Short mmCIF file of C-alpha atoms in Angstrom, two decimals:
data_model
loop_
_atom_site.label_atom_id
_atom_site.label_comp_id
_atom_site.label_asym_id
_atom_site.label_seq_id
_atom_site.Cartn_x
_atom_site.Cartn_y
_atom_site.Cartn_z
CA MET A 1 83.58 -108.23 -297.59
CA HIS A 2 80.10 -109.86 -297.40
CA GLU A 3 77.81 -108.94 -294.56
CA LYS A 4 77.59 -112.83 -292.64
CA GLN A 5 81.61 -112.13 -292.40
CA VAL A 6 80.66 -109.44 -290.04
CA GLU A 7 80.46 -109.35 -286.53
CA SER A 8 77.52 -107.96 -285.08
CA SER A 9 79.64 -106.62 -282.09
CA TRP A 10 81.76 -104.35 -284.73
CA TRP A 11 78.00 -102.52 -285.67
CA ARG A 12 78.09 -100.88 -282.58
CA SER A 13 81.13 -98.85 -280.53
CA THR A 14 82.35 -100.35 -277.24
CA CYS A 15 82.63 -96.44 -276.50
CA GLU A 16 79.03 -95.70 -275.66
CA LYS A 17 79.31 -92.71 -273.68
CA ASP A 18 78.64 -89.32 -275.80
CA VAL A 19 80.59 -86.51 -275.54
CA TRP A 20 78.67 -83.92 -273.74
CA GLY A 21 78.55 -81.11 -271.30
CA ASP A 22 79.03 -77.39 -270.24
CA PRO A 23 81.82 -74.79 -271.32
CA PRO A 24 84.59 -74.19 -268.34
CA TRP A 25 83.36 -71.08 -266.43
CA TYR A 26 86.03 -68.91 -267.96
CA ILE A 27 85.13 -69.98 -271.53
CA LEU A 28 81.49 -69.05 -270.63
CA ALA A 29 82.55 -65.73 -268.98
CA LEU A 30 84.39 -65.12 -272.47
CA VAL A 31 81.33 -65.93 -274.77
CA ARG A 32 79.30 -63.47 -272.51
CA LEU A 33 81.50 -60.97 -272.74
CA ASN A 34 81.33 -61.22 -276.30
CA TYR A 35 77.58 -61.32 -277.04
CA LEU A 36 77.61 -58.23 -274.64
CA VAL A 37 79.62 -55.98 -276.71
CA MET A 38 78.07 -57.17 -279.98
CA VAL A 39 74.36 -56.83 -278.32
CA THR A 40 75.31 -53.26 -277.34
CA VAL A 41 76.99 -52.19 -280.49
CA ALA A 42 73.86 -53.37 -282.02
CA ILE A 43 71.86 -51.05 -279.64
CA ILE A 44 73.60 -48.24 -280.35
CA ALA A 45 73.32 -48.72 -284.42
CA GLU A 46 69.46 -49.22 -283.96
CA TRP A 47 69.28 -46.09 -281.59
CA PHE A 48 71.22 -44.18 -285.10
CA ARG A 49 69.18 -45.35 -287.46
CA SER A 50 66.03 -45.04 -286.04
CA HIS A 51 66.67 -41.00 -285.35
CA HIS A 52 68.22 -41.09 -288.97
CA LEU A 53 71.86 -40.20 -288.22
CA ILE A 54 72.75 -43.27 -290.30
CA GLN A 55 70.93 -44.94 -293.15
CA SER A 56 69.96 -48.11 -293.16
CA PRO A 57 69.94 -50.33 -296.74
CA GLY A 58 67.38 -52.64 -294.87
CA PRO A 59 63.06 -52.20 -294.51
CA GLN A 60 62.37 -49.63 -292.17
CA GLU A 61 59.28 -48.68 -290.06
CA LEU A 62 57.21 -45.93 -291.44
CA ASP A 63 56.96 -42.78 -288.71
CA LYS A 64 52.88 -42.79 -289.01
CA GLN A 65 53.42 -46.86 -287.80
CA LYS A 66 55.30 -45.86 -284.82
CA ASP A 67 52.32 -45.99 -282.58
CA PHE A 68 51.03 -49.78 -284.23
CA VAL A 69 50.82 -52.66 -281.91
CA PRO A 70 54.28 -54.37 -282.67
CA LEU A 71 54.19 -58.01 -284.46
CA ASP A 72 57.08 -59.10 -282.92
CA ASP A 73 59.80 -58.90 -280.31
CA PRO A 74 62.29 -56.22 -280.04
CA PHE A 75 64.88 -58.04 -279.50
CA VAL A 76 64.56 -60.87 -281.90
CA THR A 77 64.61 -57.65 -284.89
CA LEU A 78 67.69 -56.54 -282.81
CA TYR A 79 69.61 -59.85 -283.53
CA VAL A 80 68.64 -60.60 -287.07
CA ASN A 81 68.90 -56.60 -287.83
CA ASN A 82 72.27 -57.05 -286.46
CA LEU A 83 74.21 -59.89 -285.39
CA TYR A 84 72.64 -62.02 -287.55
CA ARG A 85 72.75 -60.18 -290.41
CA MET A 86 76.39 -59.82 -290.04
CA GLY A 87 77.07 -63.80 -290.20
CA SER A 88 73.97 -64.48 -292.95
CA ASP A 89 76.23 -65.31 -295.58
CA VAL A 90 76.87 -68.53 -294.40
CA VAL A 91 73.51 -69.87 -294.04
CA ASN A 92 70.91 -70.44 -296.96
CA ARG A 93 73.16 -70.59 -299.52
CA PRO A 94 71.38 -71.37 -302.70
CA LEU A 95 72.47 -74.75 -304.83
CA ALA A 96 73.05 -74.96 -308.34
CA GLY A 97 72.34 -78.75 -308.18
CA PRO A 98 71.56 -82.00 -306.35
CA PRO A 99 73.08 -82.14 -302.74
CA SER A 100 75.20 -85.23 -303.34
CA VAL A 101 78.51 -85.45 -301.30
CA LEU A 102 80.11 -82.99 -304.19
CA MET A 103 77.40 -80.28 -305.27
CA LYS A 104 77.64 -76.81 -306.82
CA ILE A 105 76.77 -73.46 -304.85
CA LYS A 106 76.13 -70.42 -306.62
CA GLU A 107 78.20 -67.59 -305.65
CA ARG A 108 76.65 -64.78 -303.98
CA VAL A 109 78.61 -61.18 -302.38
CA THR A 110 77.23 -58.53 -300.16
CA HIS A 111 78.11 -55.32 -300.82
CA ASN A 112 76.17 -53.93 -297.55
CA TYR A 113 77.13 -56.05 -294.88
CA GLY A 114 74.77 -58.77 -295.64
CA TRP A 115 71.40 -56.38 -296.01
CA SER A 116 71.32 -57.57 -299.53
CA TYR A 117 72.87 -60.48 -301.70
CA GLU A 118 73.91 -60.47 -305.62
CA PHE A 119 74.94 -63.28 -307.58
CA THR A 120 78.19 -63.12 -309.34
CA GLY A 121 77.04 -65.79 -312.01
CA ARG A 122 79.77 -68.50 -311.06
CA VAL A 123 79.27 -71.59 -308.64
CA ARG A 124 81.44 -73.35 -306.34
CA ASP A 125 82.38 -77.26 -306.56
CA VAL A 126 82.15 -77.67 -302.62
CA ILE A 127 82.44 -81.06 -300.74
CA ASN A 128 79.35 -81.66 -299.28
CA MET A 129 79.05 -82.15 -295.20
CA GLY A 130 75.83 -80.37 -294.58
CA SER A 131 73.22 -82.68 -296.00
CA TYR A 132 71.57 -85.27 -294.58
CA ASN A 133 72.77 -87.31 -296.76
CA TYR A 134 73.55 -90.41 -294.84
CA LEU A 135 73.30 -92.96 -297.17
CA GLY A 136 74.22 -90.98 -300.51
CA PHE A 137 70.81 -91.61 -301.51
CA SER A 138 70.37 -87.79 -302.69
CA GLY A 139 72.55 -87.81 -305.88
CA THR A 140 71.36 -88.49 -309.67
CA GLU A 141 73.61 -91.68 -309.32
CA SER A 142 71.62 -93.81 -306.53
CA GLY A 143 69.43 -95.54 -309.01
CA CYS A 144 66.16 -93.99 -308.01
CA ILE A 145 65.35 -91.96 -311.34
CA GLU A 146 64.17 -94.70 -313.51
CA THR A 147 61.62 -95.99 -310.88
CA VAL A 148 60.38 -92.04 -309.83
CA THR A 149 60.00 -91.21 -313.33
CA SER A 150 57.94 -94.08 -314.29
CA THR A 151 55.83 -94.02 -311.41
CA LEU A 152 55.11 -90.27 -312.09
CA GLU A 153 53.99 -91.08 -315.55
CA GLU A 154 51.54 -94.13 -314.45
CA ASN A 155 50.42 -91.91 -311.30
CA GLY A 156 50.73 -88.53 -311.76
CA ILE A 157 51.83 -86.27 -308.72
CA GLY A 158 48.82 -86.98 -306.59
CA ILE A 159 45.35 -86.73 -305.72
CA CYS A 160 43.72 -83.84 -303.75
CA GLY A 161 42.40 -85.61 -301.06
CA THR A 162 43.66 -86.71 -297.24
CA ARG A 163 44.14 -90.22 -296.45
CA GLN A 164 40.51 -90.46 -294.18
CA GLU A 165 38.78 -89.61 -297.67
CA PHE A 166 40.06 -90.76 -301.37
CA GLY A 167 43.34 -89.97 -300.91
CA SER A 168 44.32 -93.34 -299.88
CA THR A 169 45.66 -95.51 -302.93
CA GLN A 170 47.24 -99.08 -303.48
CA LEU A 171 50.93 -97.51 -303.27
CA HIS A 172 50.32 -95.68 -300.27
CA ASN A 173 48.92 -99.09 -298.88
CA GLU A 174 51.74 -101.05 -299.77
CA LEU A 175 54.13 -98.39 -298.08
CA ASP A 176 52.57 -98.49 -295.09
CA THR A 177 53.24 -102.12 -295.24
CA MET A 178 56.79 -102.17 -296.25
CA VAL A 179 57.64 -99.72 -293.75
CA ALA A 180 56.02 -101.75 -291.02
CA ARG A 181 57.49 -105.11 -292.05
CA PHE A 182 61.22 -103.37 -292.39
CA LEU A 183 60.73 -101.85 -288.85
CA GLY A 184 59.72 -105.65 -287.54
CA VAL A 185 56.03 -103.92 -285.87
CA GLU A 186 52.58 -104.81 -286.74
CA ASP A 187 51.74 -101.57 -288.65
CA ALA A 188 52.28 -98.00 -289.80
CA VAL A 189 50.91 -95.01 -291.27
CA CYS A 190 52.88 -92.71 -293.63
CA PHE A 191 52.55 -88.83 -294.09
CA PRO A 192 53.95 -85.94 -296.06
CA MET A 193 56.15 -84.01 -294.13
CA GLY A 194 58.38 -84.82 -291.35
CA PHE A 195 57.97 -82.01 -288.86
CA CYS A 196 53.80 -82.82 -289.08
CA THR A 197 54.15 -86.35 -288.34
CA ASN A 198 55.39 -85.49 -285.07
CA SER A 199 53.54 -81.57 -284.59
CA MET A 200 50.32 -83.13 -285.82
CA ASN A 201 50.41 -87.09 -283.98
CA ILE A 202 51.29 -86.44 -280.55
CA SER A 203 47.75 -84.78 -279.64
CA ALA A 204 46.18 -88.34 -280.78
CA PHE A 205 48.32 -90.03 -278.36
CA VAL A 206 47.74 -87.43 -275.05
CA ASN A 207 45.46 -84.83 -274.02
CA LYS A 208 45.33 -81.87 -271.25
CA ASP A 209 44.86 -85.26 -268.59
CA CYS A 210 48.34 -86.86 -269.61
CA LEU A 211 51.86 -86.30 -268.79
CA ILE A 212 54.74 -85.85 -271.29
CA LEU A 213 57.98 -86.49 -270.82
CA SER A 214 60.47 -84.27 -272.79
CA ASP A 215 64.36 -84.34 -273.31
CA GLU A 216 65.31 -81.01 -272.94
CA LEU A 217 67.55 -81.11 -276.42
CA ASN A 218 64.15 -82.59 -278.45
CA HIS A 219 63.40 -81.32 -281.59
CA ALA A 220 61.14 -78.33 -282.43
CA SER A 221 58.59 -80.58 -283.97
CA LEU A 222 58.22 -82.60 -280.60
CA VAL A 223 57.72 -79.41 -278.59
CA VAL A 224 55.37 -77.77 -281.03
CA GLY A 225 53.36 -81.52 -281.00
CA SER A 226 53.64 -81.75 -276.82
CA ARG A 227 52.42 -78.27 -276.40
CA LEU A 228 49.27 -78.71 -279.21
CA SER A 229 48.11 -81.79 -277.14
CA GLY A 230 47.64 -79.83 -274.00
CA ALA A 231 49.44 -82.21 -271.60
CA THR A 232 51.60 -81.56 -268.66
CA ILE A 233 55.16 -80.78 -269.89
CA VAL A 234 57.94 -81.86 -267.88
CA VAL A 235 61.47 -81.87 -269.25
CA PHE A 236 64.44 -83.84 -267.93
CA LYS A 237 67.83 -83.52 -268.40
CA HIS A 238 69.68 -84.78 -271.92
CA ASN A 239 69.45 -88.42 -272.54
CA ASP A 240 69.30 -88.87 -269.20
CA ALA A 241 67.01 -91.91 -267.84
CA ASN A 242 67.62 -91.72 -264.31
CA ASP A 243 66.78 -87.52 -263.92
CA MET A 244 63.65 -88.34 -266.23
CA GLU A 245 62.53 -91.22 -263.70
CA GLN A 246 62.78 -88.93 -260.58
CA LYS A 247 60.82 -85.84 -262.72
CA LEU A 248 57.99 -88.69 -263.44
CA LEU A 249 57.98 -89.59 -259.66
CA ASP A 250 57.83 -86.11 -258.73
CA SER A 251 55.06 -85.03 -260.96
CA VAL A 252 52.97 -88.10 -260.09
CA SER A 253 53.42 -87.27 -256.19
CA ILE A 254 52.49 -83.85 -257.15
CA LYS A 255 49.27 -84.85 -258.72
CA ARG A 256 48.26 -87.65 -256.31
CA SER A 257 48.59 -84.55 -253.56
CA GLN A 258 46.03 -82.34 -255.06
CA GLY A 259 43.67 -85.67 -255.48
CA SER A 260 44.16 -86.57 -258.95
CA SER A 261 45.81 -88.73 -261.28
CA PHE A 262 47.69 -88.68 -265.02
CA LYS A 263 45.94 -91.03 -267.01
CA LYS A 264 48.36 -91.74 -269.23
CA ILE A 265 52.33 -91.00 -269.28
CA LEU A 266 54.47 -90.50 -272.66
CA ILE A 267 58.16 -90.58 -272.57
CA ILE A 268 59.21 -88.45 -275.76
CA VAL A 269 62.94 -89.06 -277.23
CA GLU A 270 65.15 -89.05 -280.00
CA GLY A 271 67.17 -91.76 -281.96
CA VAL A 272 70.12 -89.25 -282.52
CA TYR A 273 69.80 -85.96 -281.65
CA SER A 274 70.34 -83.76 -284.84
CA MET A 275 72.75 -80.95 -283.16
CA GLU A 276 74.27 -82.81 -280.33
CA GLY A 277 75.57 -86.31 -282.37
CA THR A 278 74.27 -87.98 -278.90
CA ILE A 279 72.57 -91.46 -279.08
CA VAL A 280 69.82 -92.30 -276.92
CA ASN A 281 70.35 -94.57 -274.47
CA LEU A 282 67.52 -96.38 -275.20
CA PRO A 283 67.63 -99.72 -273.09
CA ALA A 284 67.60 -97.87 -270.22
CA PHE A 285 64.33 -95.72 -270.81
CA ILE A 286 63.14 -98.87 -271.77
CA ASP A 287 63.81 -100.08 -268.46
CA VAL A 288 61.92 -97.19 -267.10
CA LYS A 289 59.53 -97.23 -269.37
CA LYS A 290 58.20 -101.09 -268.20
CA ARG A 291 58.75 -100.50 -264.24
CA ARG A 292 56.94 -97.03 -264.48
CA LYS A 293 54.20 -98.31 -266.54
CA ALA A 294 54.44 -95.27 -268.86
CA TYR A 295 54.61 -95.32 -272.89
CA LEU A 296 57.57 -94.54 -275.19
CA PHE A 297 57.39 -91.99 -277.87
CA LEU A 298 60.78 -92.78 -280.31
CA ASP A 299 61.87 -90.02 -283.15
CA GLU A 300 64.44 -92.04 -285.38
CA ALA A 301 64.74 -89.22 -287.75
CA HIS A 302 68.14 -89.58 -288.04
CA SER A 303 69.07 -92.55 -286.78
CA ILE A 304 66.49 -94.63 -289.16
CA GLY A 305 68.83 -96.00 -292.11
CA ALA A 306 71.80 -94.94 -290.36
CA LEU A 307 72.04 -96.64 -287.59
CA GLY A 308 71.94 -100.70 -287.51
CA ARG A 309 73.23 -103.90 -289.48
CA TYR A 310 69.96 -103.56 -291.83
CA GLY A 311 69.63 -100.30 -290.96
CA ARG A 312 66.55 -100.00 -288.58
CA GLY A 313 67.89 -97.42 -286.83
CA VAL A 314 68.50 -97.11 -283.01
CA VAL A 315 65.98 -100.18 -281.96
CA GLU A 316 68.65 -102.29 -283.95
CA TYR A 317 71.56 -100.56 -282.54
CA TRP A 318 70.93 -101.34 -279.03
CA GLY A 319 69.31 -104.81 -280.49
CA CYS A 320 65.90 -103.79 -278.79
CA ASP A 321 62.59 -105.10 -279.59
CA PRO A 322 60.93 -102.66 -281.39
CA ASN A 323 57.21 -103.94 -280.16
CA ASP A 324 59.01 -102.51 -276.55
CA VAL A 325 58.37 -98.86 -278.33
CA ASP A 326 54.91 -98.06 -278.34
CA VAL A 327 55.12 -95.37 -280.92
CA LEU A 328 58.18 -95.29 -283.69
CA MET A 329 58.44 -92.34 -285.31
CA GLY A 330 61.01 -91.66 -288.29
CA THR A 331 61.27 -89.33 -291.25
CA LEU A 332 62.08 -90.50 -295.21
CA THR A 333 64.02 -87.24 -295.63
CA LYS A 334 67.43 -87.77 -294.65
CA SER A 335 68.60 -91.20 -295.15
CA PHE A 336 65.50 -92.25 -297.72
CA ALA A 337 66.45 -88.97 -299.74
CA ALA A 338 62.26 -87.89 -300.28
CA ALA A 339 60.07 -86.44 -297.66
CA GLY A 340 57.57 -87.33 -295.48
CA GLY A 341 57.37 -89.47 -292.05
CA TYR A 342 56.28 -92.07 -290.50
CA ILE A 343 53.95 -93.98 -287.10
CA ALA A 344 54.43 -97.23 -286.46
CA GLY A 345 53.84 -99.85 -283.93
CA ARG A 346 50.90 -101.98 -282.82
CA LYS A 347 48.16 -102.42 -285.16
CA ALA A 348 45.38 -101.47 -282.77
CA THR A 349 47.40 -97.84 -282.21
CA ILE A 350 47.96 -97.05 -285.70
CA GLU A 351 44.38 -97.56 -286.41
CA TYR A 352 43.99 -94.97 -283.85
CA VAL A 353 46.07 -92.63 -285.09
CA LYS A 354 44.44 -92.91 -288.87
CA ALA A 355 40.90 -92.38 -287.04
CA PHE A 356 41.83 -89.39 -284.58
CA SER A 357 45.46 -87.82 -285.81
CA GLN A 358 44.87 -84.52 -286.91
CA GLY A 359 47.58 -85.14 -289.60
CA ALA A 360 45.65 -87.91 -290.90
CA CYS A 361 42.55 -86.24 -291.00
CA TYR A 362 43.19 -83.22 -292.37
CA GLY A 363 46.52 -83.46 -294.11
CA GLY A 364 47.71 -84.02 -297.31
CA MET A 365 48.82 -87.51 -299.09
CA MET A 366 52.38 -88.49 -299.92
CA SER A 367 52.50 -87.94 -303.62
CA PRO A 368 53.54 -91.31 -305.47
CA THR A 369 56.81 -90.10 -306.63
CA LEU A 370 58.04 -89.99 -303.11
CA ILE A 371 56.44 -93.49 -302.45
CA ALA A 372 58.34 -94.92 -305.77
CA GLN A 373 61.64 -92.99 -303.98
CA VAL A 374 61.05 -94.77 -300.63
CA THR A 375 59.83 -98.20 -301.62
CA HIS A 376 63.07 -98.00 -303.98
CA ILE A 377 65.34 -97.47 -301.05
CA ILE A 378 63.83 -99.86 -298.69
CA LYS A 379 64.35 -102.52 -301.12
CA VAL A 380 68.02 -101.46 -301.17
CA LEU A 381 68.51 -101.71 -298.04
CA THR A 382 67.16 -105.17 -296.96
CA GLY A 383 68.57 -106.43 -300.41
CA GLU A 384 65.43 -107.14 -301.83
CA ASP A 385 66.74 -105.54 -305.25
CA GLY A 386 69.35 -108.37 -305.28
CA THR A 387 72.15 -106.34 -304.81
CA ASN A 388 74.59 -105.84 -301.47
CA ILE A 389 74.44 -102.18 -302.27
CA GLY A 390 73.07 -101.31 -298.46
CA PHE A 391 75.19 -102.95 -296.88
CA GLU A 392 77.65 -101.70 -298.87
CA LYS A 393 76.60 -97.73 -297.92
CA ARG A 394 76.25 -98.82 -294.00
CA ASN A 395 79.20 -100.05 -293.41
CA ARG A 396 80.93 -97.42 -295.40
CA LEU A 397 78.23 -94.62 -293.24
CA LEU A 398 79.86 -96.27 -290.02
CA ARG A 399 83.69 -96.64 -291.11
CA ASN A 400 83.51 -93.10 -292.55
CA THR A 401 81.78 -91.77 -289.18
CA ARG A 402 84.50 -93.36 -286.44
CA TYR A 403 87.14 -92.19 -288.81
CA LEU A 404 86.11 -88.76 -289.01
CA ARG A 405 85.43 -88.44 -285.82
CA ASN A 406 88.77 -89.86 -284.63
CA ARG A 407 90.45 -88.07 -286.60
CA LEU A 408 88.85 -84.55 -285.77
CA LYS A 409 89.64 -85.16 -282.04
CA GLN A 410 93.44 -86.32 -282.70
CA LEU A 411 93.80 -82.70 -284.18
CA GLY A 412 92.05 -81.02 -281.34
CA PHE A 413 88.62 -80.09 -281.84
CA LEU A 414 85.75 -80.94 -279.12
CA VAL A 415 83.58 -82.98 -280.53
CA TYR A 416 80.42 -83.67 -279.00
CA GLY A 417 78.14 -86.96 -279.55
CA HIS A 418 78.95 -90.76 -279.72
CA SER A 419 81.85 -92.13 -282.02
CA ASP A 420 78.55 -93.90 -284.08
CA SER A 421 76.35 -90.79 -285.14
CA PRO A 422 77.03 -89.23 -288.08
CA VAL A 423 76.19 -86.19 -286.95
CA VAL A 424 79.25 -84.46 -285.93
CA PRO A 425 79.00 -81.08 -284.02
CA ILE A 426 82.47 -79.10 -283.61
CA ILE A 427 82.07 -76.97 -280.57
CA THR A 428 83.60 -73.94 -281.05
CA PHE A 429 81.53 -72.09 -277.98
CA PHE A 430 81.88 -68.65 -279.94
CA ALA A 431 79.35 -67.70 -282.77
CA SER A 432 82.24 -65.61 -284.48
CA LYS A 433 84.60 -68.49 -284.34
CA ALA A 434 81.67 -70.52 -285.85
CA VAL A 435 81.11 -68.31 -288.61
CA CYS A 436 84.15 -67.87 -289.18
CA ILE A 437 84.42 -71.83 -290.07
CA GLY A 438 81.42 -71.43 -292.24
CA ARG A 439 83.04 -68.85 -293.94
CA GLU A 440 86.23 -69.86 -294.82
CA SER A 441 85.20 -73.49 -295.40
CA LEU A 442 83.91 -72.07 -298.76
CA LYS A 443 86.52 -70.39 -300.04
CA ARG A 444 88.70 -73.44 -299.48
CA GLY A 445 86.07 -75.96 -301.09
CA LEU A 446 84.51 -77.32 -298.18
CA GLY A 447 80.60 -76.58 -297.19
CA VAL A 448 79.87 -77.20 -293.64
CA VAL A 449 76.90 -75.62 -291.47
CA THR A 450 77.08 -73.37 -289.13
CA VAL A 451 74.77 -73.20 -285.69
CA VAL A 452 74.52 -70.18 -283.14
CA PHE A 453 71.92 -69.45 -280.79
CA PRO A 454 68.87 -69.23 -280.94
CA ALA A 455 69.39 -73.14 -282.75
CA THR A 456 72.51 -73.75 -279.76
CA PRO A 457 72.36 -71.98 -276.44
CA TRP A 458 74.33 -68.97 -276.42
CA SER A 459 77.64 -70.96 -275.74
CA LYS A 460 77.50 -73.99 -277.41
CA SER A 461 77.83 -72.48 -281.64
CA ARG A 462 79.43 -74.93 -283.54
CA ALA A 463 80.02 -75.84 -287.14
CA ARG A 464 78.08 -79.01 -288.07
CA LEU A 465 79.04 -81.94 -290.28
CA CYS A 466 76.92 -84.95 -291.71
CA VAL A 467 78.86 -87.68 -292.76
CA SER A 468 77.29 -89.97 -295.68
CA ALA A 469 78.27 -93.44 -296.78
CA ASP A 470 79.33 -91.98 -300.28
CA HIS A 471 82.48 -89.14 -298.86
CA THR A 472 85.54 -91.39 -300.04
CA LYS A 473 88.91 -91.19 -297.72
CA GLU A 474 90.42 -88.92 -300.06
CA GLN A 475 87.43 -85.79 -299.64
CA LEU A 476 87.39 -86.68 -295.66
CA ASP A 477 91.32 -86.28 -295.81
CA LEU A 478 90.53 -83.26 -297.63
CA ALA A 479 88.10 -81.98 -295.20
CA LEU A 480 89.85 -82.59 -292.52
CA LYS A 481 92.98 -80.96 -293.67
CA VAL A 482 90.69 -77.76 -294.42
CA LEU A 483 89.15 -77.71 -291.17
CA ASN A 484 92.62 -78.01 -289.35
CA ASP A 485 93.74 -74.64 -291.08
CA ILE A 486 90.83 -73.30 -290.26
CA GLY A 487 90.76 -74.17 -286.35
CA GLU A 488 94.33 -73.14 -286.25
CA LEU A 489 93.43 -69.98 -287.57
CA ALA A 490 90.64 -69.32 -285.62
CA GLY A 491 91.69 -70.92 -282.77
CA SER A 492 88.64 -73.07 -282.10
CA LYS A 493 90.38 -76.18 -280.58
CA TYR A 494 89.20 -77.23 -277.77
CA GLY A 495 89.52 -80.69 -277.17
CA SER A 496 92.23 -82.50 -275.93
CA VAL A 497 95.14 -84.04 -278.23
CA ASP A 498 96.22 -86.52 -276.03
CA SER A 499 92.93 -88.63 -276.20
CA ILE A 500 93.88 -90.52 -279.28
CA GLY A 501 97.13 -92.13 -280.46
CA ASN A 502 99.02 -91.63 -283.26
CA LEU A 503 97.15 -93.89 -285.98
CA VAL A 504 93.87 -93.45 -287.14
CA GLU A 505 92.40 -96.57 -289.57
CA TYR A 506 90.37 -96.21 -291.74
#
């Protein structure tokens, strides 16, 4: 199918309401009871270990160190040594190859309930539904190897210097220009790490005399960056522009009653939320931002490349003007299968970031090999490579996403997020059920991500799937069969089977 033959409306679902909310009261009560029992048993076990009534295979504090000032939170230690340890086999699984849609996981076993692991020497072949490989560029078949290899031979692995000193080369400047052109803004600057693109740059935009309005489910990098800025931080309800506006007005009113005012107001949201699968209601936030004379910071880590007709993220998805977003941020890890991040916007804004950002002043520079990878993929997305691969991948990603989400709902699972979001969380509420899905999936040749407290609230444990453009319908159907069997086994279907008709088209 040629790109011009596809209606632009196809790229955004008519079902624009995110699935989101709290569990019923009885589920919440049962989850709390479940955690109460587990924590109680953990406390008893720790008491027995501390009095040497049972032997612990794990590290223990020496008797002569009992009077030392503790460096950790006692509850965190209790949680890690007991609750987390019992389900640690579903996390940090070592790979034996690239994280393509089909990947190899090194098999390991534990003989002491998660205190330690040993490799068996065997590998498991699994369908990978846990990686942020949205466009399928993370494998060896992505076509980037030749470009990256030649760049490595010509330019080496990098320069030991910051962008402000002698760490900025022609390759870096060309990448900045290409990213800005791809996003449709005046300028951009790239950094070697996605997390630090947020945590080290927000303080360049706001300080202690400013106000930050942050979504309650913003990523940890945004939280760290906001705190480092010293600004007043007010958290608003997830993806709720009305609540954000009300809290903006309340904060301004309180500040005025104190005889002062905020020098700047910065609204921080994400394009696609990586744990919920929700897509930001960008038009609503832009509207409030304009009316209240605030600034908007948009983190497109999970939406750039994955949303929009040309892969330009949530801005293109909603048909908004990129110049209406004051600071565009994104990572180069997920859709681009590389590393790093970018800040983009007006030229004056980017010049200010280059001069005053901690990331630009003290951080390292991107490796030329990463630049080659990102440059190649942007050319694929825009068609500058002379192929239709970029369009075909975006088309397949959206088709795969809608198919998987609708089929999961049809099978009775409670699936959070937007129907166009490639992040697909299956809500299990109970941590034990999420661990069961992660453990049993691997046995059946499927790799998924298990997420429990503290990465999620106590009552919202989940198994998270990530869709790739390179997943075939046969692979998705096999994954659905595996999940359906485990869902029946674990009793983890909390959705309504009547929400979708009998036929789900691919």
